[in-house]
Amino acid sequence: MSSPGPFDLGVISVVDLVYRELRNRILRGDVAPGQRLAQAELAEQLGVSRTPVREALRRLTGEGLVEFRTNYGFSAAENQIGGMLQRMEVRAVLEPGIAEVAAQRRTQANLAEMQAAIEDERNARSDDEAHDASRRFHIALARATGNDEFVRCIEGLWIVEVGRWALARRRESRRWQDSDAAEHSAVAAAVGAGRRAEARKLMKLHLDNALVHWEPRYDAADDAAAAS
């Protein structure tokens, strides 16, 4: 029997399991911001070798939930809001263009998918349901471009658990839900009518509104870091 190759599914699944467990610990608050994440200790706790732990920590570093420092190692990110905002800033540059392309290429099936997400968001009875429906709208909009790379970009930038975690810390979530759905509806109408410039403008305004809410916390975190 041949030995496992470099893409052995057993190894990959262990990394995924470790990644999910460590991410959940961070998002639940079980790991304090700045707390060191020692690979040997985590491997012992989880009953795995250091290799999947290291790979999981690297993945979490890419998501902004973990930081790596030379001669210190991995630790939980001090400013998780900052990492989320960096991804949102990328989206604020990318998604207006996505909306414009979608207005040119959308199909009736795409429009129906967007409308279903909007209705789900309006009728959501929990913050998680509203968040997930909002995310589905943005992914449906990306899908309307006919370019799978746009879809992969949005899925990678908008991590479900991080979005839920952030929304749980946002005040007046019901007010957020209503305005978010209304802005989505306006974007969808422009896309459906093929009004490319309007779709771009409305999506930019939509994402700018989201960024404005978090910027005071982001600036405060930056000021604190600079003063330390």
GROMACS .gro file of C-alpha atoms in nm, residues 60-215:
model
  156
   60LEU     CA    1  -0.607   3.265   1.140
   61THR     CA    2  -0.324   3.514   1.096
   62GLY     CA    3  -0.440   3.571   0.740
   63GLU     CA    4  -0.789   3.646   0.874
   64GLY     CA    5  -0.660   3.901   1.123
   65LEU     CA    6  -0.765   3.699   1.430
   66VAL     CA    7  -0.410   3.598   1.520
   67GLU     CA    8  -0.081   3.788   1.505
   68PHE     CA    9   0.272   3.655   1.461
   69ARG     CA   10   0.583   3.822   1.601
   70THR     CA   11   0.940   3.709   1.551
   71ASN     CA   12   1.096   3.565   1.869
   72TYR     CA   13   0.754   3.556   2.034
   73GLY     CA   14   0.529   3.343   1.817
   74PHE     CA   15   0.153   3.352   1.772
   75SER     CA   16  -0.096   3.543   1.985
   76ALA     CA   17  -0.462   3.643   1.964
   77ALA     CA   18  -0.497   3.973   1.778
   78GLU     CA   19  -0.513   4.280   1.999
   79ASN     CA   20  -0.752   4.462   1.768
   80GLN     CA   21  -0.996   4.228   1.593
   81ILE     CA   22  -1.214   4.521   1.487
   82GLY     CA   23  -0.912   4.660   1.305
   83GLY     CA   24  -0.867   4.339   1.108
   84MET     CA   25  -1.234   4.340   1.014
   85LEU     CA   26  -1.213   4.701   0.903
   86GLN     CA   27  -0.916   4.632   0.680
   87ARG     CA   28  -1.121   4.370   0.497
   88MET     CA   29  -1.415   4.611   0.476
   89GLU     CA   30  -1.191   4.875   0.321
   90VAL     CA   31  -1.092   4.627   0.052
   91ARG     CA   32  -1.459   4.556  -0.009
   92ALA     CA   33  -1.533   4.931  -0.029
   93VAL     CA   34  -1.289   4.951  -0.319
   94LEU     CA   35  -1.393   4.625  -0.486
   95GLU     CA   36  -1.771   4.600  -0.452
   96PRO     CA   37  -1.879   4.922  -0.629
   97GLY     CA   38  -1.709   4.781  -0.937
   98ILE     CA   39  -1.879   4.447  -0.882
   99ALA     CA   40  -2.217   4.624  -0.871
  100GLU     CA   41  -2.141   4.802  -1.197
  101VAL     CA   42  -2.042   4.481  -1.374
  102ALA     CA   43  -2.346   4.302  -1.230
  103ALA     CA   44  -2.574   4.571  -1.375
  104GLN     CA   45  -2.439   4.481  -1.717
  105ARG     CA   46  -2.443   4.101  -1.690
  106ARG     CA   47  -2.716   4.003  -1.440
  107THR     CA   48  -2.977   3.744  -1.525
  108GLN     CA   49  -3.330   3.705  -1.392
  109ALA     CA   50  -3.204   3.419  -1.176
  110ASN     CA   51  -2.940   3.650  -1.025
  111LEU     CA   52  -3.202   3.915  -0.950
  112ALA     CA   53  -3.428   3.656  -0.788
  113GLU     CA   54  -3.141   3.536  -0.568
  114MET     CA   55  -3.067   3.892  -0.456
  115GLN     CA   56  -3.432   3.961  -0.383
  116ALA     CA   57  -3.464   3.641  -0.180
  117ALA     CA   58  -3.168   3.746   0.034
  118ILE     CA   59  -3.321   4.091   0.090
  119GLU     CA   60  -3.652   3.939   0.199
  120ASP     CA   61  -3.474   3.699   0.433
  121GLU     CA   62  -3.289   3.993   0.588
  122ARG     CA   63  -3.609   4.194   0.635
  123ASN     CA   64  -3.782   3.899   0.801
  124ALA     CA   65  -3.486   3.781   1.010
  125ARG     CA   66  -3.565   3.734   1.377
  126SER     CA   67  -3.211   3.726   1.508
  127ASP     CA   68  -2.888   3.916   1.450
  128ASP     CA   69  -2.722   3.604   1.306
  129GLU     CA   70  -3.005   3.549   1.057
  130ALA     CA   71  -2.991   3.915   0.947
  131HIS     CA   72  -2.615   3.904   0.914
  132ASP     CA   73  -2.616   3.582   0.709
  133ALA     CA   74  -2.887   3.714   0.476
  134SER     CA   75  -2.690   4.035   0.425
  135ARG     CA   76  -2.382   3.835   0.335
  136ARG     CA   77  -2.585   3.623   0.091
  137PHE     CA   78  -2.697   3.939  -0.088
  138HIS     CA   79  -2.339   4.054  -0.143
  139ILE     CA   80  -2.236   3.711  -0.267
  140ALA     CA   81  -2.540   3.697  -0.498
  141LEU     CA   82  -2.441   4.035  -0.637
  142ALA     CA   83  -2.090   3.908  -0.703
  143ARG     CA   84  -2.234   3.598  -0.868
  144ALA     CA   85  -2.435   3.823  -1.100
  145THR     CA   86  -2.107   3.936  -1.262
  146GLY     CA   87  -2.061   3.587  -1.404
  147ASN     CA   88  -1.704   3.594  -1.269
  148ASP     CA   89  -1.634   3.334  -1.001
  149GLU     CA   90  -1.321   3.519  -0.889
  150PHE     CA   91  -1.537   3.802  -0.758
  151VAL     CA   92  -1.742   3.551  -0.563
  152ARG     CA   93  -1.434   3.394  -0.409
  153CYS     CA   94  -1.300   3.736  -0.314
  154ILE     CA   95  -1.616   3.837  -0.128
  155GLU     CA   96  -1.647   3.500   0.044
  156GLY     CA   97  -1.286   3.526   0.160
  157LEU     CA   98  -1.317   3.886   0.279
  158TRP     CA   99  -1.645   3.835   0.464
  159ILE     CA  100  -1.588   3.562   0.723
  160VAL     CA  101  -1.922   3.450   0.867
  161GLU     CA  102  -1.814   3.413   1.229
  162VAL     CA  103  -1.621   3.741   1.233
  163GLY     CA  104  -1.918   3.927   1.088
  164ARG     CA  105  -2.151   3.778   1.348
  165TRP     CA  106  -1.904   3.860   1.624
  166ALA     CA  107  -1.881   4.222   1.510
  167LEU     CA  108  -2.256   4.262   1.473
  168ALA     CA  109  -2.311   4.132   1.827
  169ARG     CA  110  -2.104   4.429   1.947
  170ARG     CA  111  -2.288   4.681   1.732
  171ARG     CA  112  -2.559   4.892   1.893
  172GLU     CA  113  -2.912   4.929   1.755
  173SER     CA  114  -2.887   4.611   1.549
  174ARG     CA  115  -3.256   4.626   1.451
  175ARG     CA  116  -3.203   4.973   1.306
  176TRP     CA  117  -2.899   4.836   1.121
  177GLN     CA  118  -3.107   4.551   0.980
  178ASP     CA  119  -3.378   4.778   0.837
  179SER     CA  120  -3.139   5.029   0.677
  180ASP     CA  121  -2.913   4.754   0.543
  181ALA     CA  122  -3.204   4.580   0.369
  182ALA     CA  123  -3.326   4.911   0.225
  183GLU     CA  124  -2.983   4.990   0.084
  184HIS     CA  125  -2.957   4.641  -0.064
  185SER     CA  126  -3.297   4.689  -0.228
  186ALA     CA  127  -3.182   5.015  -0.388
  187VAL     CA  128  -2.868   4.849  -0.524
  188ALA     CA  129  -3.070   4.556  -0.659
  189ALA     CA  130  -3.313   4.791  -0.833
  190ALA     CA  131  -3.028   4.974  -1.007
  191VAL     CA  132  -2.867   4.646  -1.108
  192GLY     CA  133  -3.196   4.510  -1.236
  193ALA     CA  134  -3.255   4.821  -1.447
  194GLY     CA  135  -2.903   4.804  -1.588
  195ARG     CA  136  -2.809   5.143  -1.442
  196ARG     CA  137  -2.438   5.077  -1.402
  197ALA     CA  138  -2.321   5.414  -1.269
  198GLU     CA  139  -2.606   5.427  -1.019
  199ALA     CA  140  -2.535   5.073  -0.898
  200ARG     CA  141  -2.170   5.166  -0.840
  201LYS     CA  142  -2.266   5.484  -0.655
  202LEU     CA  143  -2.523   5.314  -0.432
  203MET     CA  144  -2.289   5.031  -0.339
  204LYS     CA  145  -2.013   5.277  -0.249
  205LEU     CA  146  -2.255   5.469  -0.028
  206HIS     CA  147  -2.372   5.145   0.132
  207LEU     CA  148  -2.021   5.036   0.228
  208ASP     CA  149  -1.920   5.386   0.335
  209ASN     CA  150  -2.214   5.384   0.576
  210ALA     CA  151  -2.088   5.059   0.730
  211LEU     CA  152  -1.733   5.189   0.761
  212VAL     CA  153  -1.845   5.511   0.931
  213HIS     CA  154  -2.003   5.311   1.213
  214TRP     CA  155  -1.680   5.134   1.302
  215GLU     CA  156  -1.421   5.405   1.225
   0.00000   0.00000   0.00000
